[in-house]
């Protein structure tokens, strides 16, 4: 998703109290959940409102996209939510053993083999997730992309992740408490299959 040339995006981002440049913690010790590639923020905003005892950080690499999330936040005060603009490739320079749960929603599939390291479930990212996770690495992903789903299953199980929840058709299964993302609304309205996977990697530390 790339929205080019959103007028005033940079200024809006600089002025917003939701945006942080570095992570210094929240004013409490509640668990920290992050969404990598939050897009326009529907999921993380709704998740934060419904779960005031969890801290949330939405991460997005483009100004032009993150500013759309800020539009939604103009009239609301959500103390347990912050947003950060950076490329997740640098995620291990932002967090250090602080994260409890990582959400990967409709991540870019990077279909070409030569780009597979860019997939957010590639071994390169899984190594980073180990460094940022407080204890066990807990990942919840949803996607409409069968190839990305199969690749992720392989990559995660090869790296000793245990599956704790899986759906090969989320909208046919029990989807109680599911919060839709912007992409999910579009794909599910289209009748596309949505895959879901929740995994945990127990770290011996
Ligand atoms: C396909 S969109 C999905 C957006 C949203 N999660 C949803 O489900 O509606 C993927 C988003 O991830 C962002 N993204 C992709 N790779 C990223 C990375 N390495 N770091 C941060 N954001 C990334 C893109 O800019 C885009 O906004």
mmCIF file of C-alpha atoms and ligand atoms in Angstrom:
data_model
loop_
_atom_site.group_PDB
_atom_site.id
_atom_site.type_symbol
_atom_site.label_atom_id
_atom_site.label_comp_id
_atom_site.label_asym_id
_atom_site.label_seq_id
_atom_site.Cartn_x
_atom_site.Cartn_y
_atom_site.Cartn_z
ATOM 1 C CA UNK A 1 0.000 0.000 0.000
ATOM 2 C CA UNK A 2 1.546 3.282 -1.003
ATOM 3 C CA UNK A 3 -0.329 6.551 -1.138
ATOM 4 C CA UNK A 4 1.905 9.055 -2.844
ATOM 5 C CA UNK A 5 2.260 12.739 -1.974
ATOM 6 C CA UNK A 6 -0.190 13.188 0.844
ATOM 7 C CA UNK A 7 -0.025 16.937 1.371
ATOM 8 C CA UNK A 8 1.178 17.943 4.831
ATOM 9 C CA UNK A 9 1.840 14.328 5.886
ATOM 10 C CA UNK A 10 5.278 15.029 7.341
ATOM 11 C CA UNK A 11 4.072 18.015 9.406
ATOM 12 C CA UNK A 12 1.041 16.095 10.666
ATOM 13 C CA UNK A 13 3.236 13.204 11.772
ATOM 14 C CA UNK A 14 5.682 15.516 13.533
ATOM 15 C CA UNK A 15 2.842 17.261 15.396
ATOM 16 C CA UNK A 16 0.979 14.142 16.534
ATOM 17 C CA UNK A 17 1.171 12.991 20.152
ATOM 18 C CA UNK A 18 0.517 9.431 18.963
ATOM 19 C CA UNK A 19 3.826 9.276 17.107
ATOM 20 C CA UNK A 20 6.990 8.275 18.916
ATOM 21 C CA UNK A 21 10.508 8.172 17.468
ATOM 22 C CA UNK A 22 11.912 5.780 20.039
ATOM 23 C CA UNK A 23 10.354 3.348 22.448
ATOM 24 C CA UNK A 24 10.752 4.367 26.091
ATOM 25 C CA UNK A 25 7.893 2.298 27.467
ATOM 26 C CA UNK A 26 4.408 3.317 28.588
ATOM 27 C CA UNK A 27 3.528 4.636 32.034
ATOM 28 C CA UNK A 28 2.647 1.140 33.242
ATOM 29 C CA UNK A 29 3.992 -2.416 32.954
ATOM 30 C CA UNK A 30 1.143 -3.802 30.891
ATOM 31 C CA UNK A 31 1.965 -6.243 28.071
ATOM 32 C CA UNK A 32 3.157 -4.768 24.782
ATOM 33 C CA UNK A 33 1.599 -5.844 21.494
ATOM 34 C CA UNK A 34 2.856 -4.517 18.155
ATOM 35 C CA UNK A 35 1.506 -4.663 14.621
ATOM 36 C CA UNK A 36 4.087 -4.586 11.864
ATOM 37 C CA UNK A 37 2.761 -3.029 8.653
ATOM 38 C CA UNK A 38 -0.379 -1.565 10.234
ATOM 39 C CA UNK A 39 -1.395 0.327 7.085
ATOM 40 C CA UNK A 40 -4.152 2.839 7.874
ATOM 41 C CA UNK A 41 -4.477 1.492 11.417
ATOM 42 C CA UNK A 42 -8.048 0.166 11.648
ATOM 43 C CA UNK A 43 -6.999 -3.048 13.409
ATOM 44 C CA UNK A 44 -4.586 -1.606 15.976
ATOM 45 C CA UNK A 45 -6.876 1.310 16.851
ATOM 46 C CA UNK A 46 -9.864 -0.969 17.494
ATOM 47 C CA UNK A 47 -7.684 -3.496 19.322
ATOM 48 C CA UNK A 48 -6.316 -0.764 21.626
ATOM 49 C CA UNK A 49 -9.783 0.618 22.395
ATOM 50 C CA UNK A 50 -11.084 -2.876 23.264
ATOM 51 C CA UNK A 51 -8.040 -3.806 25.374
ATOM 52 C CA UNK A 52 -7.131 -0.867 27.638
ATOM 53 C CA UNK A 53 -4.897 -3.112 29.786
ATOM 54 C CA UNK A 54 -2.565 -3.892 26.906
ATOM 55 C CA UNK A 55 -0.187 -1.370 25.324
ATOM 56 C CA UNK A 56 -0.127 -1.257 21.524
ATOM 57 C CA UNK A 57 2.319 0.089 18.978
ATOM 58 C CA UNK A 58 1.473 0.234 15.286
ATOM 59 C CA UNK A 59 4.443 0.223 12.927
ATOM 60 C CA UNK A 60 4.314 1.414 9.335
ATOM 61 C CA UNK A 61 7.087 2.342 6.966
ATOM 62 C CA UNK A 62 5.388 5.022 4.859
ATOM 63 C CA UNK A 63 4.456 8.564 5.962
ATOM 64 C CA UNK A 64 1.715 8.624 3.354
ATOM 65 C CA UNK A 65 0.024 5.613 4.977
ATOM 66 C CA UNK A 66 0.596 6.340 8.670
ATOM 67 C CA UNK A 67 -0.993 9.767 8.209
ATOM 68 C CA UNK A 68 -4.262 8.004 7.335
ATOM 69 C CA UNK A 69 -4.202 6.364 10.756
ATOM 70 C CA UNK A 70 -3.637 9.775 12.339
ATOM 71 C CA UNK A 71 -6.756 11.070 10.566
ATOM 72 C CA UNK A 72 -8.766 8.399 12.410
ATOM 73 C CA UNK A 73 -7.194 9.394 15.742
ATOM 74 C CA UNK A 74 -7.881 13.118 15.529
ATOM 75 C CA UNK A 75 -10.948 13.098 17.802
ATOM 76 C CA UNK A 76 -9.970 10.292 20.180
ATOM 77 C CA UNK A 77 -7.607 9.864 23.074
ATOM 78 C CA UNK A 78 -6.263 6.304 23.378
ATOM 79 C CA UNK A 79 -3.566 6.308 26.067
ATOM 80 C CA UNK A 80 -2.451 2.713 25.398
ATOM 81 C CA UNK A 81 -1.645 3.324 21.717
ATOM 82 C CA UNK A 82 1.413 4.774 19.981
ATOM 83 C CA UNK A 83 2.496 4.673 16.350
ATOM 84 C CA UNK A 84 5.989 4.496 14.874
ATOM 85 C CA UNK A 85 7.244 5.054 11.356
ATOM 86 C CA UNK A 86 10.164 2.853 10.418
ATOM 87 C CA UNK A 87 11.065 -0.116 8.273
ATOM 88 C CA UNK A 88 10.678 -3.314 10.309
ATOM 89 C CA UNK A 89 14.100 -4.372 9.069
ATOM 90 C CA UNK A 90 15.365 -2.148 11.905
ATOM 91 C CA UNK A 91 12.979 -3.474 14.528
ATOM 92 C CA UNK A 92 15.745 -4.920 16.698
ATOM 93 C CA UNK A 93 17.268 -1.476 17.095
ATOM 94 C CA UNK A 94 13.939 -0.127 18.429
ATOM 95 C CA UNK A 95 12.895 -2.836 20.914
ATOM 96 C CA UNK A 96 14.932 -5.017 23.232
ATOM 97 C CA UNK A 97 13.129 -7.885 24.992
ATOM 98 C CA UNK A 98 9.959 -5.815 25.503
ATOM 99 C CA UNK A 99 7.376 -7.229 23.104
ATOM 100 C CA UNK A 100 4.735 -9.793 24.084
ATOM 101 C CA UNK A 101 2.790 -10.262 20.838
ATOM 102 C CA UNK A 102 3.468 -9.461 17.174
ATOM 103 C CA UNK A 103 0.587 -9.072 14.701
ATOM 104 C CA UNK A 104 1.281 -9.510 10.999
ATOM 105 C CA UNK A 105 -1.873 -8.629 9.098
ATOM 106 C CA UNK A 106 -2.027 -9.042 5.324
ATOM 107 C CA UNK A 107 1.710 -8.488 5.039
ATOM 108 C CA UNK A 108 3.191 -7.795 1.629
ATOM 109 C CA UNK A 109 3.625 -11.267 0.063
ATOM 110 C CA UNK A 110 6.815 -10.549 -1.924
ATOM 111 C CA UNK A 111 5.983 -13.340 -4.409
ATOM 112 C CA UNK A 112 9.342 -13.429 -6.208
ATOM 113 C CA UNK A 113 11.816 -15.919 -4.763
ATOM 114 C CA UNK A 114 14.624 -13.393 -4.924
ATOM 115 C CA UNK A 115 12.614 -11.170 -2.562
ATOM 116 C CA UNK A 116 11.673 -13.868 -0.044
ATOM 117 C CA UNK A 117 13.941 -12.442 2.674
ATOM 118 C CA UNK A 118 11.654 -9.400 2.746
ATOM 119 C CA UNK A 119 8.660 -11.473 3.853
ATOM 120 C CA UNK A 120 7.905 -10.681 7.488
ATOM 121 C CA UNK A 121 8.045 -14.389 8.367
ATOM 122 C CA UNK A 122 11.433 -15.038 6.734
ATOM 123 C CA UNK A 123 14.225 -16.420 8.966
ATOM 124 C CA UNK A 124 15.845 -12.955 8.911
ATOM 125 C CA UNK A 125 12.796 -11.418 10.599
ATOM 126 C CA UNK A 126 12.306 -14.403 12.917
ATOM 127 C CA UNK A 127 15.819 -13.814 14.301
ATOM 128 C CA UNK A 128 14.884 -10.190 14.998
ATOM 129 C CA UNK A 129 11.614 -11.201 16.683
ATOM 130 C CA UNK A 130 13.661 -13.302 19.139
ATOM 131 C CA UNK A 131 15.673 -10.250 20.134
ATOM 132 C CA UNK A 132 12.655 -7.996 20.659
ATOM 133 C CA UNK A 133 10.446 -10.489 22.519
ATOM 134 C CA UNK A 134 10.170 -10.304 26.295
ATOM 135 C CA UNK A 135 10.038 -14.057 26.685
ATOM 136 C CA UNK A 136 8.464 -16.411 24.176
ATOM 137 C CA UNK A 137 7.900 -15.129 20.665
ATOM 138 C CA UNK A 138 4.161 -14.934 20.003
ATOM 139 C CA UNK A 139 2.981 -14.167 16.472
ATOM 140 C CA UNK A 140 -0.564 -13.863 15.146
ATOM 141 C CA UNK A 141 -0.896 -13.535 11.379
ATOM 142 C CA UNK A 142 -3.750 -13.216 8.927
ATOM 143 C CA UNK A 143 -3.466 -13.228 5.160
ATOM 144 C CA UNK A 144 -5.465 -13.816 2.011
ATOM 145 C CA UNK A 145 -2.322 -14.992 0.240
ATOM 146 C CA UNK A 146 -2.060 -18.785 0.145
ATOM 147 C CA UNK A 147 1.589 -18.763 -0.948
ATOM 148 C CA UNK A 148 2.620 -16.434 1.882
ATOM 149 C CA UNK A 149 0.608 -18.558 4.323
ATOM 150 C CA UNK A 150 2.300 -21.795 3.205
ATOM 151 C CA UNK A 151 5.721 -20.152 3.201
ATOM 152 C CA UNK A 152 5.114 -18.822 6.731
ATOM 153 C CA UNK A 153 3.949 -22.212 8.026
ATOM 154 C CA UNK A 154 7.146 -23.769 6.685
ATOM 155 C CA UNK A 155 9.439 -21.016 7.924
ATOM 156 C CA UNK A 156 7.859 -20.913 11.387
ATOM 157 C CA UNK A 157 7.786 -24.659 11.952
ATOM 158 C CA UNK A 158 11.373 -24.985 10.628
ATOM 159 C CA UNK A 159 12.308 -22.491 13.328
ATOM 160 C CA UNK A 160 10.700 -24.485 16.154
ATOM 161 C CA UNK A 161 7.521 -22.452 16.462
ATOM 162 C CA UNK A 162 4.515 -24.340 17.801
ATOM 163 C CA UNK A 163 1.112 -23.760 16.216
ATOM 164 C CA UNK A 164 -1.467 -22.817 18.823
ATOM 165 C CA UNK A 165 -4.275 -21.733 16.513
ATOM 166 C CA UNK A 166 -4.801 -22.129 12.781
ATOM 167 C CA UNK A 167 -7.630 -21.462 10.357
ATOM 168 C CA UNK A 168 -7.686 -22.314 6.687
ATOM 169 C CA UNK A 169 -10.864 -20.305 6.282
ATOM 170 C CA UNK A 170 -11.365 -17.803 9.065
ATOM 171 C CA UNK A 171 -14.852 -16.767 7.971
ATOM 172 C CA UNK A 172 -16.086 -20.354 8.018
ATOM 173 C CA UNK A 173 -14.650 -20.941 11.468
ATOM 174 C CA UNK A 174 -15.630 -19.304 14.720
ATOM 175 C CA UNK A 175 -14.471 -15.720 14.320
ATOM 176 C CA UNK A 176 -15.645 -14.389 17.648
ATOM 177 C CA UNK A 177 -13.566 -11.355 18.691
ATOM 178 C CA UNK A 178 -11.972 -11.027 15.252
ATOM 179 C CA UNK A 179 -11.026 -7.436 14.459
ATOM 180 C CA UNK A 180 -10.929 -6.748 10.755
ATOM 181 C CA UNK A 181 -8.141 -4.823 9.067
ATOM 182 C CA UNK A 182 -8.697 -2.527 6.085
ATOM 183 C CA UNK A 183 -7.446 -5.195 3.661
ATOM 184 C CA UNK A 184 -9.506 -7.862 5.381
ATOM 185 C CA UNK A 185 -12.724 -5.895 4.898
ATOM 186 C CA UNK A 186 -11.968 -5.662 1.195
ATOM 187 C CA UNK A 187 -10.941 -9.306 0.741
ATOM 188 C CA UNK A 188 -13.703 -10.816 2.865
ATOM 189 C CA UNK A 189 -16.356 -8.706 1.086
ATOM 190 C CA UNK A 190 -14.936 -10.171 -2.091
ATOM 191 C CA UNK A 191 -15.479 -13.708 -0.756
ATOM 192 C CA UNK A 192 -11.729 -14.411 -0.626
ATOM 193 C CA UNK A 193 -10.459 -17.009 1.828
ATOM 194 C CA UNK A 194 -8.702 -15.553 4.869
ATOM 195 C CA UNK A 195 -6.025 -17.676 6.559
ATOM 196 C CA UNK A 196 -5.036 -17.226 10.189
ATOM 197 C CA UNK A 197 -2.113 -18.588 12.150
ATOM 198 C CA UNK A 198 -1.085 -18.119 15.766
ATOM 199 C CA UNK A 199 2.279 -19.502 16.836
ATOM 200 C CA UNK A 200 4.639 -19.412 19.777
ATOM 201 C CA UNK A 201 8.334 -20.068 20.043
ATOM 202 C CA UNK A 202 9.456 -21.003 23.508
ATOM 203 C CA UNK A 203 12.858 -19.444 24.137
ATOM 204 C CA UNK A 204 15.169 -21.093 26.634
ATOM 205 C CA UNK A 205 16.566 -18.090 28.463
HETATM 206 C C1 LIG B 1 -0.774 -4.993 2.327
HETATM 207 S S1 LIG B 1 -0.690 -3.713 3.482
HETATM 208 C C2 LIG B 1 -1.721 -4.291 4.830
HETATM 209 C C3 LIG B 1 -2.079 -3.177 5.757
HETATM 210 C C4 LIG B 1 -2.908 -3.591 7.005
HETATM 211 N N1 LIG B 1 -2.137 -4.462 7.868
HETATM 212 C C5 LIG B 1 -4.188 -4.245 6.625
HETATM 213 O O1 LIG B 1 -4.312 -5.481 6.797
HETATM 214 O O2 LIG B 1 -5.098 -3.552 6.163
HETATM 215 C C6 LIG B 1 0.935 -3.922 4.144
HETATM 216 C C7 LIG B 1 1.431 -2.706 4.891
HETATM 217 O O3 LIG B 1 2.658 -3.032 5.501
HETATM 218 C C8 LIG B 1 3.582 -1.981 5.330
HETATM 219 N N2 LIG B 1 4.908 -2.610 5.367
HETATM 220 C C9 LIG B 1 5.379 -3.515 4.502
HETATM 221 N N3 LIG B 1 6.626 -3.881 4.818
HETATM 222 C C10 LIG B 1 6.948 -3.169 5.933
HETATM 223 C C11 LIG B 1 8.113 -3.089 6.729
HETATM 224 N N4 LIG B 1 9.216 -3.801 6.416
HETATM 225 N N5 LIG B 1 8.117 -2.264 7.787
HETATM 226 C C12 LIG B 1 7.008 -1.521 8.097
HETATM 227 N N6 LIG B 1 5.869 -1.545 7.359
HETATM 228 C C13 LIG B 1 5.841 -2.367 6.300
HETATM 229 C C14 LIG B 1 3.231 -1.407 3.972
HETATM 230 O O4 LIG B 1 3.679 -0.081 3.797
HETATM 231 C C15 LIG B 1 1.712 -1.514 3.995
HETATM 232 O O5 LIG B 1 1.114 -0.357 4.545
#
